[in-house]
Short mmCIF file of C-alpha atoms in Angstrom, two decimals:
data_model
loop_
_atom_site.label_atom_id
_atom_site.label_comp_id
_atom_site.label_asym_id
_atom_site.label_seq_id
_atom_site.Cartn_x
_atom_site.Cartn_y
_atom_site.Cartn_z
CA MET A 1165 43.99 99.76 94.57
CA LYS A 1166 47.26 98.55 93.13
CA MET A 1167 49.25 101.23 94.93
CA ALA A 1168 47.42 100.26 98.19
CA ALA A 1169 48.38 96.73 97.93
CA GLU A 1170 51.96 97.45 97.09
CA LEU A 1171 52.14 99.83 100.08
CA VAL A 1172 50.82 96.94 102.34
CA GLU A 1173 53.36 94.65 100.87
CA ALA A 1174 56.23 97.23 101.44
CA MET A 1175 55.15 97.56 104.96
CA ASN A 1176 55.11 93.89 105.59
CA MET A 1177 58.65 93.51 104.06
CA VAL A 1178 59.90 96.45 106.31
CA LYS A 1179 58.65 94.61 109.49
CA SER A 1180 60.82 91.53 108.59
CA PHE A 1181 64.06 93.56 108.34
CA ARG A 1182 66.95 93.36 110.56
CA VAL A 1183 68.63 96.32 112.17
CA SER A 1184 71.19 96.39 109.35
CA ASP A 1185 68.49 96.44 106.70
CA LEU A 1186 66.55 99.25 108.48
CA GLN A 1187 69.57 101.33 108.88
CA THR A 1188 70.54 100.99 105.16
CA LEU A 1189 67.03 101.94 104.12
CA LEU A 1190 66.84 104.93 106.32
CA ALA A 1191 70.42 106.09 105.31
CA SER A 1192 69.56 105.59 101.66
CA MET A 1193 66.53 108.04 102.09
CA GLY A 1194 68.63 110.51 104.06
CA ARG A 1195 67.14 109.67 107.37
CA SER A 1196 68.74 109.03 110.72
CA LYS A 1197 69.60 105.45 111.42
CA SER A 1198 70.57 105.85 115.04
CA GLY A 1199 68.33 104.22 117.83
CA LEU A 1200 66.88 100.89 118.89
CA LYS A 1201 65.31 98.46 116.42
CA GLN A 1202 61.63 99.48 117.45
CA ASP A 1203 62.54 103.08 116.80
CA LEU A 1204 64.05 102.17 113.35
CA VAL A 1205 61.04 100.03 112.45
CA GLY A 1206 58.66 102.95 113.28
CA ARG A 1207 60.75 105.37 111.47
CA ALA A 1208 61.00 103.12 108.46
CA LEU A 1209 57.21 102.49 108.42
CA GLN A 1210 56.41 106.16 108.64
CA LEU A 1211 58.79 106.67 105.74
CA VAL A 1212 57.01 104.14 103.45
CA GLN A 1213 53.50 105.59 104.43
CA THR A 1214 54.54 109.32 104.02
CA GLU A 1215 56.99 109.36 101.14
CA TYR A 1216 55.99 106.34 99.01
CA SER A 1217 57.77 106.47 95.63
CA PRO A 1218 59.16 104.01 93.08
CA GLU A 1219 62.70 104.64 94.25
CA LEU A 1220 61.72 103.73 97.89
CA LEU A 1221 59.81 100.64 96.70
CA LYS A 1222 62.83 99.56 94.83
CA ASN A 1223 65.11 99.97 97.76
CA VAL A 1224 62.71 98.10 100.02
CA ARG A 1225 62.53 95.15 97.48
CA GLN A 1226 66.31 95.01 96.95
CA LEU A 1227 66.92 94.74 100.76
CA TYR A 1228 64.30 92.19 101.24
CA GLU A 1229 65.68 90.05 98.35
CA SER A 1230 69.23 90.37 99.49
CA ARG A 1231 68.01 88.75 102.89
CA PHE A 1232 65.86 86.11 101.01
CA PRO A 1233 67.55 85.83 97.58
CA LYS A 1234 65.31 82.90 96.50
CA ALA A 1235 62.01 84.20 97.90
CA SER A 1236 59.30 85.12 95.54
CA GLY A 1237 59.60 88.64 96.44
CA TRP A 1238 56.06 90.31 96.81
CA LEU A 1239 54.24 87.05 97.11
CA ALA A 1240 56.46 85.94 100.11
CA ALA A 1241 55.67 89.31 101.73
CA ARG A 1242 51.89 88.44 101.90
CA ARG A 1243 52.61 85.49 104.02
CA PRO A 1244 50.70 85.53 107.44
CA GLU A 1245 52.79 86.85 110.19
CA GLY A 1246 54.50 84.37 112.44
CA VAL A 1247 54.66 81.84 109.57
CA PRO A 1248 58.37 81.22 108.35
CA LEU A 1249 59.23 81.85 104.72
CA ALA A 1250 60.35 78.41 104.04
CA TYR A 1251 56.87 77.06 104.99
CA ALA A 1252 54.89 79.70 103.20
CA ARG A 1253 55.39 78.33 99.67
CA SER A 1254 54.53 74.68 100.82
CA THR A 1255 51.23 75.49 102.12
CA SER A 1256 49.50 74.89 98.65
CA PRO A 1257 48.38 71.57 97.41
CA ALA A 1258 50.42 72.22 94.14
CA ALA A 1259 53.57 72.63 96.15
CA GLY A 1260 52.89 69.46 98.12
CA ASN A 1261 52.27 67.39 95.05
CA ALA A 1262 55.41 68.55 93.45
CA LEU A 1263 57.39 67.37 96.39
CA GLY A 1264 55.46 64.12 96.23
CA ALA A 1265 54.24 64.36 99.75
CA ASP A 1266 51.04 62.61 101.06
CA TYR A 1267 48.68 64.71 103.29
CA LEU A 1268 46.38 63.58 105.94
CA ASN A 1269 44.07 66.14 107.58
CA GLY A 1270 46.15 68.95 106.13
CA VAL A 1271 49.32 67.68 107.84
CA GLY A 1272 52.20 66.55 105.66
CA LYS A 1273 53.44 63.12 105.90
CA PRO A 1274 57.24 63.12 106.89
CA SER A 1275 59.33 62.74 104.07
CA PRO A 1276 62.81 61.19 103.77
CA THR A 1277 64.09 64.33 102.15
CA PRO A 1278 62.53 67.37 103.91
CA ALA A 1279 65.66 69.36 103.14
CA ALA A 1280 64.16 70.53 99.76
CA GLU A 1281 63.14 73.88 101.34
CA VAL A 1282 66.54 74.58 102.85
CA LYS A 1283 68.00 77.64 101.45
CA LEU A 1284 71.82 78.14 101.48
CA VAL A 1285 73.40 81.49 101.62
CA SER A 1286 74.78 82.96 98.35
CA LEU A 1287 78.46 83.33 98.31
CA PRO A 1288 80.15 86.33 96.63
CA PHE A 1289 82.91 84.19 95.22
CA TYR A 1290 80.45 81.56 93.74
CA GLN A 1291 77.72 82.17 91.17
CA THR A 1292 75.35 79.25 91.01
CA LEU A 1293 74.63 78.27 87.36
CA GLU A 1294 72.78 75.15 87.86
CA THR A 1295 71.40 72.83 90.78
CA LEU A 1296 72.68 69.38 90.05
CA MET A 1297 71.29 67.92 93.41
CA PRO A 1298 69.00 69.93 95.69
CA PRO A 1299 69.62 70.05 99.44
CA THR A 1300 69.04 66.51 100.69
CA GLU A 1301 69.25 65.30 104.29
CA LEU A 1302 71.99 63.19 105.45
CA VAL A 1303 69.97 60.30 107.15
CA ALA A 1304 71.52 57.99 109.81
CA GLN A 1305 71.03 54.28 108.93
CA ASN A 1306 71.75 52.99 112.51
CA SER A 1307 72.88 54.26 115.93
CA ASP A 1308 76.64 54.17 115.00
CA LYS A 1309 78.46 57.61 115.62
CA LEU A 1310 80.01 57.26 111.98
CA GLN A 1311 77.65 57.23 109.15
CA ASP A 1312 77.96 56.85 105.46
CA SER A 1313 75.44 58.56 103.13
CA PRO A 1314 75.60 57.86 99.30
CA CYS A 1315 74.50 60.40 96.69
CA VAL A 1316 74.21 60.03 92.96
CA PHE A 1317 73.91 62.58 90.09
CA GLU A 1318 74.62 62.94 86.36
CA LEU A 1319 76.03 65.67 84.13
CA THR A 1320 74.47 66.72 80.89
CA GLN A 1321 76.63 67.10 77.73
CA SER A 1322 76.05 70.90 77.95
CA GLN A 1323 77.43 71.05 81.62
CA VAL A 1324 80.38 69.02 80.70
CA GLU A 1325 81.35 71.27 77.86
CA GLN A 1326 80.96 74.24 80.34
CA ILE A 1327 83.51 72.73 82.63
CA ARG A 1328 85.93 71.73 79.74
CA ASN A 1329 85.76 75.16 78.05
CA SER A 1330 86.15 77.26 81.11
CA SER A 1331 89.24 79.20 81.93
CA GLU A 1332 91.70 78.22 84.59
CA LEU A 1333 91.92 80.06 87.88
CA ARG A 1334 95.36 78.48 88.31
CA ALA A 1335 96.96 75.25 86.98
CA GLY A 1336 94.58 72.38 86.96
CA ILE A 1337 91.74 74.49 88.78
CA LYS A 1338 88.74 75.53 86.23
CA SER A 1339 86.70 78.51 86.87
CA VAL A 1340 83.43 76.49 86.36
CA GLN A 1341 83.28 73.87 89.01
CA VAL A 1342 80.92 71.34 90.53
CA VAL A 1343 80.87 71.86 94.24
CA LEU A 1344 79.50 70.02 97.26
CA ARG A 1345 77.96 72.23 100.02
CA ILE A 1346 76.63 70.97 103.52
CA CYS A 1347 74.63 72.84 106.00
CA TYR A 1348 72.38 72.31 109.04
CA THR A 1349 68.90 71.01 108.04
CA ASP A 1350 66.84 74.15 109.04
CA THR A 1351 64.06 75.50 106.97
CA ILE A 1352 63.96 78.85 108.92
CA GLY A 1353 66.12 81.51 107.25
CA VAL A 1354 69.15 81.18 105.11
CA GLN A 1355 71.80 78.65 106.13
CA GLU A 1356 75.53 79.04 105.99
CA ASP A 1357 77.89 76.20 105.18
CA GLN A 1358 78.63 74.03 108.11
CA TYR A 1359 80.55 70.77 108.10
CA PRO A 1360 79.51 67.74 110.47
CA PRO A 1361 82.22 66.30 112.64
CA ASN A 1362 84.50 63.59 111.21
CA ILE A 1363 83.69 64.53 107.65
CA ALA A 1364 85.23 62.71 104.69
CA VAL A 1365 84.05 62.78 101.13
CA LYS A 1366 84.74 60.08 98.43
CA VAL A 1367 83.85 60.78 94.81
CA ASN A 1368 83.88 57.74 92.46
CA GLN A 1369 85.77 55.72 95.01
CA SER A 1370 88.51 58.52 95.49
CA TYR A 1371 88.71 60.67 98.55
CA CYS A 1372 88.64 64.37 97.62
CA HIS A 1373 90.36 67.19 99.48
CA VAL A 1374 88.27 68.89 102.27
CA PRO A 1375 89.56 72.29 103.74
CA GLY A 1376 91.67 71.70 106.88
CA TYR A 1377 91.64 73.59 110.28
CA TYR A 1378 92.92 77.19 110.81
CA PRO A 1379 95.65 77.00 113.21
CA SER A 1380 94.88 78.66 116.48
CA ASN A 1381 97.77 80.65 118.38
CA LYS A 1382 95.70 81.26 121.50
CA PRO A 1383 95.97 78.80 124.35
CA GLY A 1384 92.92 76.83 125.12
CA VAL A 1385 91.14 77.77 121.83
CA GLU A 1386 90.35 74.82 119.48
CA PRO A 1387 91.29 75.37 115.81
CA ARG A 1388 88.38 76.26 113.50
CA ARG A 1389 87.69 74.66 110.23
CA PRO A 1390 86.61 76.93 107.23
CA CYS A 1391 83.37 75.54 105.96
CA ARG A 1392 83.29 76.49 102.32
CA PRO A 1393 82.04 74.64 99.18
CA ILE A 1394 84.17 71.50 98.36
CA ASN A 1395 85.39 71.31 94.67
CA ILE A 1396 84.77 67.80 93.46
CA THR A 1397 85.51 68.50 89.84
CA PRO A 1398 88.80 66.68 89.53
CA TRP A 1399 87.25 63.25 90.65
CA LEU A 1400 84.19 63.53 88.38
CA HIS A 1401 83.44 61.64 85.14
CA LEU A 1402 83.25 64.46 82.74
CA SER A 1403 80.55 62.67 80.73
CA THR A 1404 77.06 61.54 80.99
CA THR A 1405 78.11 58.68 83.25
CA SER A 1406 76.63 58.76 86.83
CA ASN A 1407 78.89 60.16 89.39
CA ARG A 1408 78.70 58.65 92.86
CA ILE A 1409 79.40 60.52 96.23
CA ASN A 1410 79.72 59.08 99.56
CA VAL A 1411 79.79 61.40 102.67
CA THR A 1412 81.15 60.08 105.89
CA TRP A 1413 79.88 62.21 108.89
CA GLY A 1414 79.61 61.95 112.62
CA ASN A 1415 76.10 61.57 114.06
CA PHE A 1416 76.04 63.52 117.33
CA GLY A 1417 72.44 64.77 117.17
CA LYS A 1418 72.74 67.54 114.66
CA ARG A 1419 70.87 67.25 111.20
CA TYR A 1420 72.78 67.90 108.11
CA CYS A 1421 71.90 68.15 104.30
CA VAL A 1422 74.05 68.15 101.27
CA ALA A 1423 73.64 69.66 97.97
CA VAL A 1424 75.69 69.77 94.69
CA TYR A 1425 75.82 72.79 92.33
CA LEU A 1426 77.47 73.84 89.12
CA VAL A 1427 79.04 77.17 89.88
CA ARG A 1428 81.17 79.92 88.31
CA VAL A 1429 84.14 80.80 90.67
CA PHE A 1430 85.31 84.45 90.89
CA THR A 1431 88.61 85.78 91.85
CA SER A 1432 89.15 88.78 94.19
CA ALA A 1433 90.10 90.85 91.01
CA GLU A 1434 86.80 90.00 89.45
CA LEU A 1435 84.95 90.92 92.40
CA PHE A 1436 86.87 94.20 92.65
CA SER A 1437 85.86 95.04 89.12
CA GLN A 1438 82.22 94.39 89.74
CA LEU A 1439 82.57 96.65 92.92
CA LYS A 1440 83.97 99.42 90.92
CA HIS A 1441 81.38 99.47 88.25
CA LEU A 1442 78.37 98.90 90.59
CA SER A 1443 78.96 100.42 93.94
CA VAL A 1444 80.68 103.80 94.03
CA GLU A 1445 79.27 106.59 96.30
CA SER A 1446 79.53 109.92 94.84
CA PRO A 1447 81.58 112.58 96.45
CA GLU A 1448 78.40 114.76 96.78
CA ARG A 1449 76.71 111.94 98.63
CA CYS A 1450 79.73 111.45 100.82
CA ARG A 1451 79.61 115.16 101.77
CA GLU A 1452 76.03 114.90 102.69
CA ARG A 1453 76.64 112.07 104.97
CA ILE A 1454 79.56 114.07 106.63
CA GLN A 1455 77.16 116.98 107.18
CA ASP A 1456 74.67 114.64 108.59
CA LYS A 1457 77.01 113.33 111.22
CA LEU A 1458 78.35 116.78 112.17
CA ARG A 1459 74.99 118.52 112.22
CA PHE A 1460 74.38 120.29 115.54
CA ASP A 1461 72.22 118.36 117.93
CA PRO A 1462 70.58 120.62 120.58
CA GLU A 1463 70.07 117.59 122.79
CA SER A 1464 73.99 116.96 122.83
CA GLU A 1465 76.12 118.92 125.32
CA ILE A 1466 79.17 118.68 123.18
CA ALA A 1467 79.33 120.15 119.69
CA THR A 1468 81.25 118.13 117.34
CA THR A 1469 83.17 120.43 114.95
CA GLY A 1470 85.17 117.82 113.00
CA LEU A 1471 85.73 114.11 112.46
CA ARG A 1472 89.28 112.67 111.90
CA VAL A 1473 89.70 109.90 109.35
CA SER A 1474 92.98 108.03 108.90
CA LEU A 1475 94.34 107.44 105.39
CA ILE A 1476 96.09 104.21 106.60
CA CYS A 1477 94.24 100.96 105.93
CA PRO A 1478 93.57 99.06 109.34
CA LEU A 1479 94.09 95.76 107.57
CA VAL A 1480 97.63 96.08 106.36
CA LYS A 1481 98.81 99.43 107.94
CA MET A 1482 99.54 100.85 104.48
CA ARG A 1483 98.11 103.94 102.73
CA LEU A 1484 94.68 103.21 101.23
CA GLY A 1485 94.59 102.61 97.61
CA VAL A 1486 90.92 102.16 97.05
CA PRO A 1487 88.81 103.48 100.17
CA CYS A 1488 85.92 101.10 100.87
CA ARG A 1489 83.44 100.81 103.70
CA VAL A 1490 80.11 99.17 104.53
CA LEU A 1491 76.83 101.15 104.01
CA THR A 1492 75.38 99.86 107.36
CA CYS A 1493 78.47 100.93 109.43
CA ALA A 1494 78.26 104.36 111.45
CA HIS A 1495 81.80 105.25 110.98
CA LEU A 1496 83.46 107.15 108.15
CA GLN A 1497 86.84 105.27 108.46
CA CYS A 1498 87.56 103.17 105.27
CA PHE A 1499 89.73 100.13 104.56
CA ASP A 1500 91.32 99.13 101.29
CA ALA A 1501 89.01 97.24 99.04
CA VAL A 1502 91.67 95.25 97.17
CA PHE A 1503 93.08 93.91 100.43
CA PHE A 1504 89.85 93.17 101.98
CA LEU A 1505 88.68 91.07 98.96
CA GLN A 1506 92.02 89.31 98.86
CA MET A 1507 91.73 88.46 102.45
CA ASN A 1508 88.15 87.05 102.17
CA GLU A 1509 89.20 85.11 99.14
CA LYS A 1510 91.67 83.13 101.36
CA LYS A 1511 89.68 83.16 104.70
CA PRO A 1512 86.09 84.26 104.35
CA THR A 1513 84.83 86.16 107.32
CA TRP A 1514 83.12 89.21 105.73
CA THR A 1515 83.72 91.24 108.80
CA CYS A 1516 84.45 94.98 108.85
CA PRO A 1517 87.98 95.63 110.11
CA VAL A 1518 87.13 98.80 111.77
CA CYS A 1519 84.04 97.92 114.00
CA ASP A 1520 83.82 94.08 113.59
CA LYS A 1521 80.39 94.10 112.31
CA PRO A 1522 79.09 91.98 109.22
CA ALA A 1523 80.48 93.40 105.98
CA PRO A 1524 78.77 91.46 103.19
CA PHE A 1525 79.90 92.08 99.63
CA GLU A 1526 76.50 93.43 98.38
CA LEU A 1527 76.72 96.17 101.08
CA LEU A 1528 80.36 97.42 100.30
CA THR A 1529 80.72 100.70 98.65
CA ILE A 1530 83.80 102.93 97.48
CA ASP A 1531 84.04 106.19 99.07
CA GLY A 1532 84.31 108.63 96.11
CA LEU A 1533 85.18 111.77 98.24
CA LEU A 1534 88.08 110.00 99.91
CA SER A 1535 89.40 108.61 96.65
CA GLU A 1536 89.68 112.32 95.37
CA ILE A 1537 91.34 113.19 98.67
CA LEU A 1538 93.83 110.39 98.26
CA LYS A 1539 94.80 111.70 94.78
CA GLU A 1540 95.46 115.17 96.05
CA THR A 1541 97.51 114.13 99.12
CA GLU A 1542 100.81 112.11 99.01
CA ASP A 1543 102.45 112.56 102.35
CA VAL A 1544 99.37 112.93 104.62
CA GLU A 1545 98.32 110.10 106.91
CA GLU A 1546 95.05 111.69 108.48
CA ILE A 1547 92.54 114.41 107.59
CA GLU A 1548 89.79 115.92 109.34
CA TYR A 1549 86.20 116.47 107.94
CA LEU A 1550 84.55 119.71 108.85
CA THR A 1551 80.98 120.70 109.37
CA ASP A 1552 80.55 122.11 105.83
CA GLY A 1553 81.74 118.81 104.20
CA SER A 1554 85.30 120.16 103.53
CA TRP A 1555 88.43 118.70 104.85
CA ARG A 1556 91.90 119.61 106.10
CA PRO A 1557 95.20 117.61 106.35
CA ILE A 1558 96.38 116.87 109.81
CA ARG A 1559 100.24 116.69 110.12
CA ASP A 1560 101.71 115.25 113.28
CA GLU A 1561 104.77 116.30 115.29
CA LYS A 1562 107.13 114.16 113.31
CA GLU A 1563 106.26 115.63 109.97
CA ARG A 1564 106.71 119.15 111.45
CA GLU A 1565 110.04 118.07 112.76
CA LYS A 1566 111.19 116.93 109.44
CA GLU A 1567 110.10 120.15 107.89
CA ARG A 1568 112.23 122.09 110.46
CA GLU A 1569 115.21 119.72 109.63
CA ARG A 1570 114.73 120.47 105.80
CA SER A 1571 114.72 124.24 106.45
CA ASN A 1572 118.12 126.09 106.26
CA THR A 1573 117.66 128.19 109.43
CA PRO A 1574 119.40 126.52 112.37
CA ASP A 1575 117.64 126.38 115.80
CA TYR A 1576 120.96 127.29 117.71
CA PRO A 1577 123.91 129.75 117.03
CA VAL A 1578 127.15 128.49 115.50
CA LEU A 1579 130.51 129.59 117.02
CA ASP A 1580 133.45 129.93 114.77
CA ILE A 1581 136.52 128.52 116.76
CA CYS A 1582 138.93 130.15 114.29
CA SER A 1583 138.03 133.76 115.16
CA PRO A 1584 140.10 135.19 117.98
CA GLU A 1585 138.60 136.84 120.96
CA ALA A 1586 139.21 140.27 122.30
CA ASN A 1587 141.90 139.31 124.47
CA GLY A 1588 143.89 137.70 121.87
CA LEU A 1589 143.32 134.08 123.03
CA SER A 1590 141.89 131.09 121.17
CA PRO A 1591 138.15 130.32 122.00
CA ALA A 1592 139.54 126.83 123.03
CA HIS A 1593 141.01 128.37 126.04
CA SER A 1594 137.96 130.03 127.48
CA SER A 1595 136.26 127.80 130.02
CA THR A 1596 132.92 129.57 129.50
CA SER A 1597 132.84 129.15 125.74
CA GLN A 1598 129.56 127.72 124.15
CA THR A 1599 131.50 125.17 122.30
CA GLY A 1600 133.16 123.93 125.56
CA LYS A 1601 134.84 120.40 125.26
CA SER A 1602 134.21 119.89 121.54
CA ALA A 1603 136.31 123.02 120.65
CA ALA A 1604 139.02 121.97 122.90
CA SER A 1605 139.21 118.42 121.53
CA GLY A 1606 139.19 119.86 118.08
CA ALA A 1607 142.10 122.17 118.95
CA THR A 1608 143.90 119.21 120.54
CA ALA A 1609 143.59 117.10 117.50
CA THR A 1610 144.71 120.04 115.16
CA ALA A 1611 147.73 120.86 117.28
CA GLY A 1612 148.65 117.21 117.39
CA GLY A 1613 148.47 117.00 113.66
CA ALA A 1614 150.66 120.09 113.24
CA ALA A 1615 153.39 118.59 115.52
CA GLY A 1616 153.64 115.61 113.39
CA GLY A 1617 151.97 113.25 115.80
CA ALA A 1618 152.41 115.08 119.25
CA VAL A 1619 149.40 115.64 121.41
CA VAL A 1620 148.90 118.53 123.56
CA ASP A 1621 147.15 117.66 126.76
CA LEU A 1622 145.05 120.66 127.88
CA THR A 1623 143.64 118.94 130.89
CA LEU A 1624 146.85 119.04 133.02
CA ASP A 1625 146.92 121.70 135.72
CA SER A 1626 150.01 123.78 136.55
CA SER A 1627 151.14 121.66 139.30
CA SER A 1628 151.46 118.55 137.20
CA GLU A 1629 153.35 120.42 134.52
CA GLU A 1630 155.83 121.80 136.93
CA GLU A 1631 156.42 118.41 138.37
CA ASP A 1632 156.99 116.99 134.86
CA GLY A 1633 159.16 119.98 134.28
CA GLY A 1634 158.66 122.99 131.83
CA GLY A 1635 162.08 122.22 130.23
CA PRO A 1636 165.78 121.91 131.08
CA ALA A 1637 167.15 124.55 133.61
CA GLY A 1638 169.82 125.89 131.03
CA ASP A 1639 166.93 126.76 128.54
CA SER A 1640 166.32 130.28 129.89
CA GLU A 1641 168.27 132.94 131.79
CA ASP A 1642 167.23 135.27 134.47
CA THR A 1643 166.89 138.91 133.44
CA GLU A 1644 165.18 141.98 134.81
CA ASP A 1645 162.21 141.37 132.72
CA SER A 1646 162.09 137.70 133.86
CA GLN A 1647 162.28 138.93 137.54
CA ASP A 1648 159.26 141.23 137.18
CA SER A 1649 157.00 138.90 135.24
CA PRO A 1650 157.03 135.22 135.59
CA PRO A 1651 158.01 133.13 132.55
CA PRO A 1652 155.05 131.72 130.45
CA LYS A 1653 154.03 128.21 131.47
CA ARG A 1654 154.99 125.61 129.10
CA GLY A 1655 153.59 122.10 128.37
CA ARG A 1656 155.38 118.93 128.45
CA TYR A 1657 156.49 119.23 124.83
CA GLY A 1658 157.58 122.89 125.12
CA TYR A 1659 154.57 124.69 123.93
CA ASP A 1660 153.16 127.79 125.55
CA LYS A 1661 150.04 126.65 127.46
CA ASP A 1662 148.13 129.74 126.48
CA LEU A 1663 149.02 129.68 123.00
CA VAL A 1664 147.29 126.85 121.38
CA THR A 1665 147.04 126.75 117.53
CA ALA A 1666 143.45 125.76 116.76
CA TYR A 1667 143.78 125.74 112.92
#
């Protein structure tokens, strides 16, 4: 009987899952997570019915509690279908009496603070230690657009000591803080932080800092304000004296509620330490995931033989240090865990930089296989996973070109201009020489240096040289030899044109 009841409860929880929850559950049990939501629900329900086990039950419960962190687990799963979670716990008379509400014919009388059932989303960088003031609605006192809502709470001596004895995140900022959170008054689902327009917060008659707007570089796009918890600790009375908060807000039709919590603030380094110890996927499990992706599908016309993965982080365009990805993402491409946490510490978006889908901290995992590959490769920027789970490095054309440059074998022949040709002339004289103009210019420079600064111009033709004069008329005499063969042509400085010293 107990197992049957647990099976029914698990199936009810599966029916309330989102697509990402269903994909995570199916992937954790080695099942396909592709398809529409109705296909995923049917596949998950069949999985629960046919392979019911303590491990599967634990996975279902963890996914359910990650979506409804403050729900009563199995009890919340028994609520009638169609009844929101927030109202399921308030249907009993005991719950109604605890809230101090009067009932008439089973219908609750409107209360000035109905926001007691509002659930605020849990934040990775903030661990809630105690609730100092539960979610309380900001009630408009009149029809003015600008409203003031006062709140009062007290700290116990133990809470004061926790704050005073906590370490400092940086100068003047304690790791244990009192924070103010504001969200929409909505009892359905979990609410994210949302500021009302024209917000201003005064603590004990002093205005405290509220995060400003992110600048927008796009024309026509309004700047966006980061809605995060407001640290009011520096303006509090760290004693048992009452602390007064006054929230100024714009009344434009939306309903808001405010809550005060004692929290422990984590740094990105501390979250990274948690990630390393709690969420590392083994290399064997990573290989199984690769094989599942590359498994032959008879319905597919194209057979996939490999998947390429870059070793460069898409966030900072640098080599990956700690490869990380989201369990619900379909891709194998990773991003750097350290940079991802640092960026979300400054500007929390929790979005996958590869596919832009939600990337909550609790679904992040470190890829154990890619971590090993990064240790084995130093100069590789891309790899390819193969069907058997193995991998091979991919080198681009630039790397191959660098390897050719590092080799000692040249790609073209080298001509030694100092070696004479068969006809006894220098290679600088040959117009068909492979060295061409460079050899001639080298010969010119050498000849000029040997003549003590004189330059031999090899570009002059015979007519220009004869016009300039090969030398004085009395320098040579006519002989029989000179009549049979013409005298050698001479340059303007008396050098034989065909005999150019190239060394």
